[in-house]
Short mmCIF file of C-alpha atoms in Angstrom, two decimals:
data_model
loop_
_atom_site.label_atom_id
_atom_site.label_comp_id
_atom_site.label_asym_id
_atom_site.label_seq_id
_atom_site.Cartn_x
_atom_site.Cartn_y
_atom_site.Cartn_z
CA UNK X 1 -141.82 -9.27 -83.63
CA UNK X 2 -138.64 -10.69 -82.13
CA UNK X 3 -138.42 -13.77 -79.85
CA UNK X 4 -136.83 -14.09 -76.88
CA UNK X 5 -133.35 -16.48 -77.39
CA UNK X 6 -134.12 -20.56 -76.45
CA UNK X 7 -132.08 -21.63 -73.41
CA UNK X 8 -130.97 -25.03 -73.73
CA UNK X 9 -130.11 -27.12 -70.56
CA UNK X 10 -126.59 -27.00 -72.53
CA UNK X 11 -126.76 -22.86 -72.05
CA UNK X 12 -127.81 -23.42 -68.63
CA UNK X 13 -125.11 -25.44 -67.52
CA UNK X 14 -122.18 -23.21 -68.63
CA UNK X 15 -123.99 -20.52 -67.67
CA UNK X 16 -124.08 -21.98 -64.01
CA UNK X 17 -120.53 -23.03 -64.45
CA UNK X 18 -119.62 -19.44 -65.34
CA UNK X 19 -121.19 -18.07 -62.12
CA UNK X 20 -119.66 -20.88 -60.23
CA UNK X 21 -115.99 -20.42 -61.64
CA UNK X 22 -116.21 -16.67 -61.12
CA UNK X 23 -117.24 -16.95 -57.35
CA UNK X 24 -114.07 -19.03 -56.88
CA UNK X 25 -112.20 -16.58 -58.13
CA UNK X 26 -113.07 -13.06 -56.56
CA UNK X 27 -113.87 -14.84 -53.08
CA UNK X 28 -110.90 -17.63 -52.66
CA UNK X 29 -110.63 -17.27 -48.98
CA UNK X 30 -114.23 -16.28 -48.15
CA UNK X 31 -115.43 -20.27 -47.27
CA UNK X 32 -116.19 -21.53 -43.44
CA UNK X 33 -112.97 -23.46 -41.97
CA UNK X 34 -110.27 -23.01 -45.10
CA UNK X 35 -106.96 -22.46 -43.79
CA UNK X 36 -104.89 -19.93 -46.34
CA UNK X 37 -101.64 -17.96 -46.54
CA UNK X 38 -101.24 -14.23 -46.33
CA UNK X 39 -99.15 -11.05 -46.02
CA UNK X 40 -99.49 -8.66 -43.85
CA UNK X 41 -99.81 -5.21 -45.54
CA UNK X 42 -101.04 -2.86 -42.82
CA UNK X 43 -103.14 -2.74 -39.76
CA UNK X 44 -106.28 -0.51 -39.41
CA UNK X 45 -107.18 -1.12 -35.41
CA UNK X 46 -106.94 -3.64 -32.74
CA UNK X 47 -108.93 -6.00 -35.00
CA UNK X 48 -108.70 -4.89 -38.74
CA UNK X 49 -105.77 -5.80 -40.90
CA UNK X 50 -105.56 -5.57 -44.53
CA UNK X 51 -103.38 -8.88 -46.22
CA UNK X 52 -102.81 -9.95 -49.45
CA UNK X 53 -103.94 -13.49 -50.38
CA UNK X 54 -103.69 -14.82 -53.62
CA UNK X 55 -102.40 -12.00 -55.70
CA UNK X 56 -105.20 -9.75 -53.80
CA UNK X 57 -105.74 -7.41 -51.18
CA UNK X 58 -108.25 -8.24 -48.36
CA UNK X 59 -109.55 -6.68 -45.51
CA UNK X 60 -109.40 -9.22 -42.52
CA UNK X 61 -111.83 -8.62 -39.26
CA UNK X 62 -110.18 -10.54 -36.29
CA UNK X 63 -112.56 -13.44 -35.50
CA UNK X 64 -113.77 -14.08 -31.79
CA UNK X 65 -112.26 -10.79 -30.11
CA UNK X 66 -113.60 -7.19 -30.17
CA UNK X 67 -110.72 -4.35 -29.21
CA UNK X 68 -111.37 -1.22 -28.26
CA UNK X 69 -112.42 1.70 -30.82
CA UNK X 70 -110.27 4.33 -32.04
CA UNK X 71 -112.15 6.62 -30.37
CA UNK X 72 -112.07 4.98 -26.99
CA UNK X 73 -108.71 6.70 -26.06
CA UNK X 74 -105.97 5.46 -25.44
CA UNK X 75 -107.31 2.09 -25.86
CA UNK X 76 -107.91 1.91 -29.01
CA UNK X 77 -104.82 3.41 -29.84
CA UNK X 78 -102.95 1.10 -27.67
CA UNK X 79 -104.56 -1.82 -29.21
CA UNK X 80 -103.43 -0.68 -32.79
CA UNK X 81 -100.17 -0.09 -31.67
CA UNK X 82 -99.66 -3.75 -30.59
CA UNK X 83 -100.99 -5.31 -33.18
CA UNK X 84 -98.54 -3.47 -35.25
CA UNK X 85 -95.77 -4.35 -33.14
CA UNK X 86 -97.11 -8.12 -33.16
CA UNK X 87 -98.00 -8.62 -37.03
CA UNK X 88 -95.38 -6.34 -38.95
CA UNK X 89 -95.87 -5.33 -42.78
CA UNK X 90 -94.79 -8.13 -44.99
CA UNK X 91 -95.01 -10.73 -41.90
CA UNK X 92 -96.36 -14.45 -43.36
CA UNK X 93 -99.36 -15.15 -42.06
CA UNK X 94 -102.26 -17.67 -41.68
CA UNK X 95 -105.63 -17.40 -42.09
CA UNK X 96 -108.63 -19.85 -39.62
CA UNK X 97 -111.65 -18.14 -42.22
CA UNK X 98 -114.64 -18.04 -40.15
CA UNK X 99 -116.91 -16.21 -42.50
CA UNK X 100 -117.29 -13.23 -44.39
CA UNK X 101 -119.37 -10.23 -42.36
CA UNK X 102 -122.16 -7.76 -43.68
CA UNK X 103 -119.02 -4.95 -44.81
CA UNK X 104 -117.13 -8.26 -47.25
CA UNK X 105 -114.50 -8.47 -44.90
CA UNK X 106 -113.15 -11.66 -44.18
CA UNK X 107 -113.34 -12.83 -40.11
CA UNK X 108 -110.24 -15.20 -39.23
CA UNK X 109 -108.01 -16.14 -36.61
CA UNK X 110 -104.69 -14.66 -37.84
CA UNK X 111 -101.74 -17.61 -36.59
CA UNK X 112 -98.49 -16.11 -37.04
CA UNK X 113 -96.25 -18.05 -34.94
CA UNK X 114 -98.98 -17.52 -32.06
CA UNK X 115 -102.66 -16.90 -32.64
CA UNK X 116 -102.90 -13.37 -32.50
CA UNK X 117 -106.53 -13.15 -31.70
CA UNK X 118 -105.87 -15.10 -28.33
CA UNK X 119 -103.24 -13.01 -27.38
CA UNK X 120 -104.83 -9.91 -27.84
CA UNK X 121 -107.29 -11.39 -25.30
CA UNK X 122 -105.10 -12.25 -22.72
CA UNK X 123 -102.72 -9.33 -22.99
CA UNK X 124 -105.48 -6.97 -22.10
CA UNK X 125 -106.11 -5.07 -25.93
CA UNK X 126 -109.19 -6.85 -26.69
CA UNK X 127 -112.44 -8.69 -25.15
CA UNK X 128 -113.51 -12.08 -26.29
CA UNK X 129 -116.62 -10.93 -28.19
CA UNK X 130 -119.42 -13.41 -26.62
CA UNK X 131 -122.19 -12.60 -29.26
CA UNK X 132 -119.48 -13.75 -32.08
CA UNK X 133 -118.01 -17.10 -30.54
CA UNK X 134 -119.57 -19.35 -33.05
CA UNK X 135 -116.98 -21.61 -34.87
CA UNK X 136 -114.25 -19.58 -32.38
CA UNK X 137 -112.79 -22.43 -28.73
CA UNK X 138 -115.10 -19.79 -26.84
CA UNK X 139 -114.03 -21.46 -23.42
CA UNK X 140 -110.37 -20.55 -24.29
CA UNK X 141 -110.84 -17.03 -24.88
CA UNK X 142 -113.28 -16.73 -22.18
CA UNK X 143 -110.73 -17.99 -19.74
CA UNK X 144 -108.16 -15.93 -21.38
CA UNK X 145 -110.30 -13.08 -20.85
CA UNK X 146 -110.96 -14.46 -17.05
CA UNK X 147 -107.32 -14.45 -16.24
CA UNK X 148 -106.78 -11.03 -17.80
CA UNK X 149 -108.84 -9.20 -15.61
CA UNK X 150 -107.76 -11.08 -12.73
CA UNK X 151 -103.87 -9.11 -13.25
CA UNK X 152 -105.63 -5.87 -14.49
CA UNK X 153 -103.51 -6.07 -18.15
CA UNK X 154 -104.13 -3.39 -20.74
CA UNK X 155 -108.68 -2.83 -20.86
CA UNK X 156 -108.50 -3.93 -17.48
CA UNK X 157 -106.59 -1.28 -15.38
CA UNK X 158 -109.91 0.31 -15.35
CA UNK X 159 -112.20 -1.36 -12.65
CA UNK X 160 -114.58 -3.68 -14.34
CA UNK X 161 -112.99 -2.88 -17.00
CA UNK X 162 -113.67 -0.28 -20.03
CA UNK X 163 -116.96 0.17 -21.65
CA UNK X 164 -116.73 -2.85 -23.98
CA UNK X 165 -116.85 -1.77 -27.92
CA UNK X 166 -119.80 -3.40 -28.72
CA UNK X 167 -121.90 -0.73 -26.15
CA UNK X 168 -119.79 1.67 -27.36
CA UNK X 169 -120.69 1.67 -30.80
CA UNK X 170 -124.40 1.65 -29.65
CA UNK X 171 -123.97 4.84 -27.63
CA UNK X 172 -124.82 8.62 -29.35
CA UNK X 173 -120.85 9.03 -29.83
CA UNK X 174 -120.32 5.48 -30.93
CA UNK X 175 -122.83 5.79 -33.91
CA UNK X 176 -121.49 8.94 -34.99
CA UNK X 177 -118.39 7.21 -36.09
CA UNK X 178 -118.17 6.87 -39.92
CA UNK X 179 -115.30 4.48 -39.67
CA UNK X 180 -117.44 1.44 -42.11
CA UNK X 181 -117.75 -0.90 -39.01
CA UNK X 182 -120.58 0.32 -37.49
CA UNK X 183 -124.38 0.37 -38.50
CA UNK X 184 -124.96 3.12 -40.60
CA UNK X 185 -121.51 4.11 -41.68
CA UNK X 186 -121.19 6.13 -44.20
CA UNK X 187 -119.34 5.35 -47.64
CA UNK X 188 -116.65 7.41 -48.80
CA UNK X 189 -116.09 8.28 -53.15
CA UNK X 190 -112.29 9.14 -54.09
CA UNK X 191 -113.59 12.42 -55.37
CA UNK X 192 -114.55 13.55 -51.73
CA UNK X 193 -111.93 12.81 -49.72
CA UNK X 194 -109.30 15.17 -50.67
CA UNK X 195 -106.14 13.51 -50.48
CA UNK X 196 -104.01 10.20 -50.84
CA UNK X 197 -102.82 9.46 -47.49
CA UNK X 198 -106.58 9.97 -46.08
CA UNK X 199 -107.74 7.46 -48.38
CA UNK X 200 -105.01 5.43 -47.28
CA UNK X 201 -106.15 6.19 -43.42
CA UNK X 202 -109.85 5.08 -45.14
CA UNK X 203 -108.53 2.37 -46.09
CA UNK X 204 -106.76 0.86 -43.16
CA UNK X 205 -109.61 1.32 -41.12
CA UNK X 206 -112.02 -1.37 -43.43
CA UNK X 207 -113.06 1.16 -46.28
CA UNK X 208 -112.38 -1.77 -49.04
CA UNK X 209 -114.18 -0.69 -51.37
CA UNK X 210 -112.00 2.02 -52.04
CA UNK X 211 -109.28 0.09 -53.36
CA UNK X 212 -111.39 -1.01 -56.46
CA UNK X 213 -108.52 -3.17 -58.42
CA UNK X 214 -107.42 -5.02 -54.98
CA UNK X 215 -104.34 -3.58 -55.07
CA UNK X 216 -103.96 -3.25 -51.36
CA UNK X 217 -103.93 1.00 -52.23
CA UNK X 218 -107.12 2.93 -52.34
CA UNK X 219 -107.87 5.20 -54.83
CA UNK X 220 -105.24 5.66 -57.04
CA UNK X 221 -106.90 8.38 -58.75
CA UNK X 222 -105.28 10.61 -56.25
CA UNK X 223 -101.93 10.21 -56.59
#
Protein backbone atom coordinates (compact mmCIF):
# COMPACT_ATOMS: atom_id res chain seq x y z
CA UNK A 1 0.00 0.00 0.00
CA UNK A 2 1.65 3.32 -0.81
CA UNK A 3 1.81 6.36 1.52
CA UNK A 4 1.03 9.58 0.84
CA UNK A 5 4.61 11.88 0.59
CA UNK A 6 5.50 13.77 4.30
CA UNK A 7 5.31 17.55 3.94
CA UNK A 8 7.82 19.17 5.94
CA UNK A 9 7.33 22.85 7.11
CA UNK A 10 10.65 23.08 4.82
CA UNK A 11 8.25 21.78 1.66
CA UNK A 12 5.71 24.10 2.80
CA UNK A 13 7.60 27.10 2.76
CA UNK A 14 9.01 26.89 -0.82
CA UNK A 15 6.01 25.68 -1.82
CA UNK A 16 4.33 29.01 -0.55
CA UNK A 17 7.25 30.88 -1.91
CA UNK A 18 6.64 29.29 -5.32
CA UNK A 19 2.99 30.46 -5.39
CA UNK A 20 4.06 33.76 -4.07
CA UNK A 21 6.95 34.38 -6.71
CA UNK A 22 4.69 33.24 -9.53
CA UNK A 23 1.80 35.72 -8.62
CA UNK A 24 4.41 38.49 -8.91
CA UNK A 25 5.16 37.55 -12.01
CA UNK A 26 1.94 36.97 -14.24
CA UNK A 27 0.10 39.93 -12.29
CA UNK A 28 2.97 42.83 -11.90
CA UNK A 29 0.62 45.67 -12.30
CA UNK A 30 -2.57 44.10 -10.86
CA UNK A 31 -1.93 45.69 -6.95
CA UNK A 32 -4.22 48.73 -5.44
CA UNK A 33 -2.28 52.24 -5.86
CA UNK A 34 1.12 51.03 -7.92
CA UNK A 35 2.02 53.52 -10.37
CA UNK A 36 3.68 51.65 -13.67
CA UNK A 37 4.82 52.40 -17.23
CA UNK A 38 3.13 51.33 -20.42
CA UNK A 39 2.66 51.43 -24.20
CA UNK A 40 -0.07 52.02 -25.85
CA UNK A 41 -0.84 49.24 -28.40
CA UNK A 42 -4.45 49.81 -29.46
CA UNK A 43 -7.72 51.06 -28.22
CA UNK A 44 -10.91 48.88 -28.05
CA UNK A 45 -13.71 51.74 -26.96
CA UNK A 46 -14.05 54.88 -25.08
CA UNK A 47 -12.67 53.02 -22.02
CA UNK A 48 -10.69 49.83 -23.10
CA UNK A 49 -7.11 50.01 -24.21
CA UNK A 50 -4.78 47.22 -24.58
CA UNK A 51 -0.80 48.29 -23.32
CA UNK A 52 2.11 46.50 -22.88
CA UNK A 53 3.72 46.56 -19.41
CA UNK A 54 6.58 44.69 -18.56
CA UNK A 55 7.32 42.67 -21.61
CA UNK A 56 3.34 41.85 -21.64
CA UNK A 57 0.22 42.70 -23.11
CA UNK A 58 -2.69 43.92 -20.88
CA UNK A 59 -6.03 44.86 -21.27
CA UNK A 60 -6.63 48.21 -19.30
CA UNK A 61 -10.45 49.25 -18.24
CA UNK A 62 -10.43 53.12 -17.69
CA UNK A 63 -10.97 53.61 -13.93
CA UNK A 64 -13.75 56.11 -12.63
CA UNK A 65 -15.50 56.92 -16.13
CA UNK A 66 -17.99 54.82 -18.15
CA UNK A 67 -18.24 55.95 -22.14
CA UNK A 68 -20.73 55.15 -24.20
CA UNK A 69 -21.15 51.53 -25.91
CA UNK A 70 -20.34 50.68 -29.32
CA UNK A 71 -23.63 50.14 -29.95
CA UNK A 72 -24.95 53.41 -28.65
CA UNK A 73 -24.34 55.19 -32.06
CA UNK A 74 -22.48 57.54 -32.75
CA UNK A 75 -21.40 57.82 -29.27
CA UNK A 76 -19.67 55.14 -28.81
CA UNK A 77 -18.01 55.51 -31.90
CA UNK A 78 -17.15 59.01 -31.19
CA UNK A 79 -15.73 58.12 -27.92
CA UNK A 80 -13.32 55.50 -29.57
CA UNK A 81 -12.35 57.80 -32.02
CA UNK A 82 -10.97 60.29 -29.43
CA UNK A 83 -9.37 58.21 -27.42
CA UNK A 84 -7.46 57.16 -30.40
CA UNK A 85 -6.71 60.53 -31.38
CA UNK A 86 -5.69 61.27 -27.57
CA UNK A 87 -3.53 58.02 -26.69
CA UNK A 88 -1.83 57.01 -30.13
CA UNK A 89 -0.17 53.43 -30.69
CA UNK A 90 3.24 53.34 -29.17
CA UNK A 91 2.39 56.60 -26.93
CA UNK A 92 4.29 56.20 -23.19
CA UNK A 93 1.99 55.94 -20.78
CA UNK A 94 1.21 55.72 -17.01
CA UNK A 95 -0.69 53.58 -15.15
CA UNK A 96 -2.90 54.89 -11.34
CA UNK A 97 -3.89 50.69 -10.88
CA UNK A 98 -7.06 50.73 -9.09
CA UNK A 99 -7.81 47.06 -9.18
CA UNK A 100 -8.27 44.27 -11.33
CA UNK A 101 -12.25 43.64 -12.40
CA UNK A 102 -14.29 40.25 -12.65
CA UNK A 103 -13.03 39.91 -16.82
CA UNK A 104 -8.74 40.25 -15.40
CA UNK A 105 -8.55 43.49 -16.81
CA UNK A 106 -6.65 45.95 -15.11
CA UNK A 107 -8.80 49.43 -14.00
CA UNK A 108 -6.35 52.59 -14.02
CA UNK A 109 -6.22 56.11 -14.61
CA UNK A 110 -4.15 56.29 -17.83
CA UNK A 111 -1.75 59.88 -17.29
CA UNK A 112 -0.22 60.62 -20.47
CA UNK A 113 0.72 64.12 -20.29
CA UNK A 114 -3.00 64.75 -18.99
CA UNK A 115 -5.15 62.19 -17.23
CA UNK A 116 -7.09 60.83 -19.86
CA UNK A 117 -9.89 59.52 -17.80
CA UNK A 118 -10.70 63.19 -16.62
CA UNK A 119 -10.72 64.47 -19.87
CA UNK A 120 -12.87 62.12 -21.34
CA UNK A 121 -15.26 63.39 -18.63
CA UNK A 122 -15.17 66.82 -19.26
CA UNK A 123 -14.97 66.72 -23.03
CA UNK A 124 -18.33 65.10 -23.18
CA UNK A 125 -17.19 61.10 -24.35
CA UNK A 126 -17.71 59.63 -21.08
CA UNK A 127 -19.77 59.85 -17.60
CA UNK A 128 -18.06 59.73 -14.29
CA UNK A 129 -19.28 56.23 -13.31
CA UNK A 130 -20.77 56.96 -9.62
CA UNK A 131 -21.16 53.20 -8.60
CA UNK A 132 -17.17 52.85 -9.39
CA UNK A 133 -15.66 56.06 -7.63
CA UNK A 134 -13.92 54.19 -4.92
CA UNK A 135 -10.11 54.96 -4.76
CA UNK A 136 -11.02 57.51 -8.00
CA UNK A 137 -11.09 62.15 -6.60
CA UNK A 138 -14.97 61.42 -7.23
CA UNK A 139 -15.69 65.24 -6.51
CA UNK A 140 -13.37 66.09 -9.50
CA UNK A 141 -14.96 64.05 -11.99
CA UNK A 142 -18.30 64.78 -10.69
CA UNK A 143 -17.71 68.45 -11.23
CA UNK A 144 -16.11 67.71 -14.45
CA UNK A 145 -19.10 65.93 -15.38
CA UNK A 146 -21.25 69.06 -13.84
CA UNK A 147 -19.57 71.53 -16.06
CA UNK A 148 -19.90 69.30 -19.12
CA UNK A 149 -23.42 69.24 -19.26
CA UNK A 150 -23.70 72.73 -18.40
CA UNK A 151 -21.97 73.56 -22.34
CA UNK A 152 -23.80 70.47 -23.84
CA UNK A 153 -20.09 68.80 -25.04
CA UNK A 154 -20.10 65.47 -26.82
CA UNK A 155 -23.05 62.84 -24.47
CA UNK A 156 -24.56 65.96 -23.67
CA UNK A 157 -26.01 67.55 -26.89
CA UNK A 158 -28.80 65.27 -26.12
CA UNK A 159 -31.10 66.82 -23.35
CA UNK A 160 -30.35 65.19 -20.08
CA UNK A 161 -28.07 63.64 -21.73
CA UNK A 162 -27.81 59.96 -23.41
CA UNK A 163 -28.98 56.87 -21.77
CA UNK A 164 -25.91 56.34 -19.56
CA UNK A 165 -24.00 52.83 -20.40
CA UNK A 166 -24.48 51.33 -17.32
CA UNK A 167 -28.67 51.23 -18.10
CA UNK A 168 -27.77 50.45 -21.31
CA UNK A 169 -26.13 47.35 -20.81
CA UNK A 170 -29.09 46.34 -18.50
CA UNK A 171 -31.65 46.91 -21.25
CA UNK A 172 -32.89 43.71 -23.74
CA UNK A 173 -30.38 45.20 -26.51
CA UNK A 174 -27.65 45.98 -24.05
CA UNK A 175 -27.42 42.28 -22.80
CA UNK A 176 -27.44 40.94 -26.12
CA UNK A 177 -24.04 42.32 -26.67
CA UNK A 178 -21.31 39.61 -26.60
CA UNK A 179 -18.58 42.18 -26.46
CA UNK A 180 -16.86 40.36 -22.78
CA UNK A 181 -17.89 43.49 -20.71
CA UNK A 182 -21.16 42.76 -19.91
CA UNK A 183 -22.83 40.02 -17.64
CA UNK A 184 -23.16 37.06 -19.48
CA UNK A 185 -20.87 37.60 -22.39
CA UNK A 186 -20.05 35.06 -24.22
CA UNK A 187 -16.37 33.64 -24.80
CA UNK A 188 -15.00 33.33 -28.09
CA UNK A 189 -12.31 29.93 -29.19
CA UNK A 190 -9.84 30.81 -32.20
CA UNK A 191 -11.38 27.91 -34.02
CA UNK A 192 -14.82 29.80 -34.27
CA UNK A 193 -14.16 32.96 -35.26
CA UNK A 194 -13.11 32.67 -38.75
CA UNK A 195 -10.52 35.07 -39.38
CA UNK A 196 -7.41 37.14 -38.07
CA UNK A 197 -8.47 40.61 -38.17
CA UNK A 198 -11.89 39.58 -36.25
CA UNK A 199 -9.91 38.18 -33.59
CA UNK A 200 -7.99 41.18 -33.64
CA UNK A 201 -11.50 43.30 -33.49
CA UNK A 202 -12.11 40.51 -30.37
CA UNK A 203 -9.40 41.48 -29.05
CA UNK A 204 -9.47 45.22 -28.89
CA UNK A 205 -12.71 45.16 -27.48
CA UNK A 206 -11.40 43.18 -23.91
CA UNK A 207 -11.43 39.49 -25.32
CA UNK A 208 -7.86 38.82 -23.46
CA UNK A 209 -7.98 35.69 -23.24
CA UNK A 210 -7.54 35.25 -26.74
CA UNK A 211 -4.13 36.36 -26.90
CA UNK A 212 -2.91 33.31 -24.78
CA UNK A 213 1.12 34.09 -24.87
CA UNK A 214 0.48 38.01 -24.03
CA UNK A 215 1.70 38.96 -27.06
CA UNK A 216 -0.58 41.89 -27.49
CA UNK A 217 -2.06 39.61 -30.88
CA UNK A 218 -4.85 37.16 -30.45
CA UNK A 219 -4.80 34.00 -31.83
CA UNK A 220 -2.03 33.46 -33.83
CA UNK A 221 -3.26 30.25 -34.99
CA UNK A 222 -4.94 32.16 -37.71
CA UNK A 223 -2.51 33.76 -39.45
Amino acid sequence: METAPVQTPAMVRWFLLGVALWASVVWPAEVQGQSVRATVLSIGDGDTIRVRQAGRALTVRLACIDAPETAQSPWGQQARRYLQQRLPIGREVTLEVKTTDRYGRTVAEVISDINLNLVMVEDGQAFAYRQYLGGCNAKKYLDAEVRTSRHRYGVWQVEGGITRPWDFRRSPRGRSISDGTTPGGRRYRCSEIGSYDRAQELLRQGHSYLDGNGDGEACDSLR
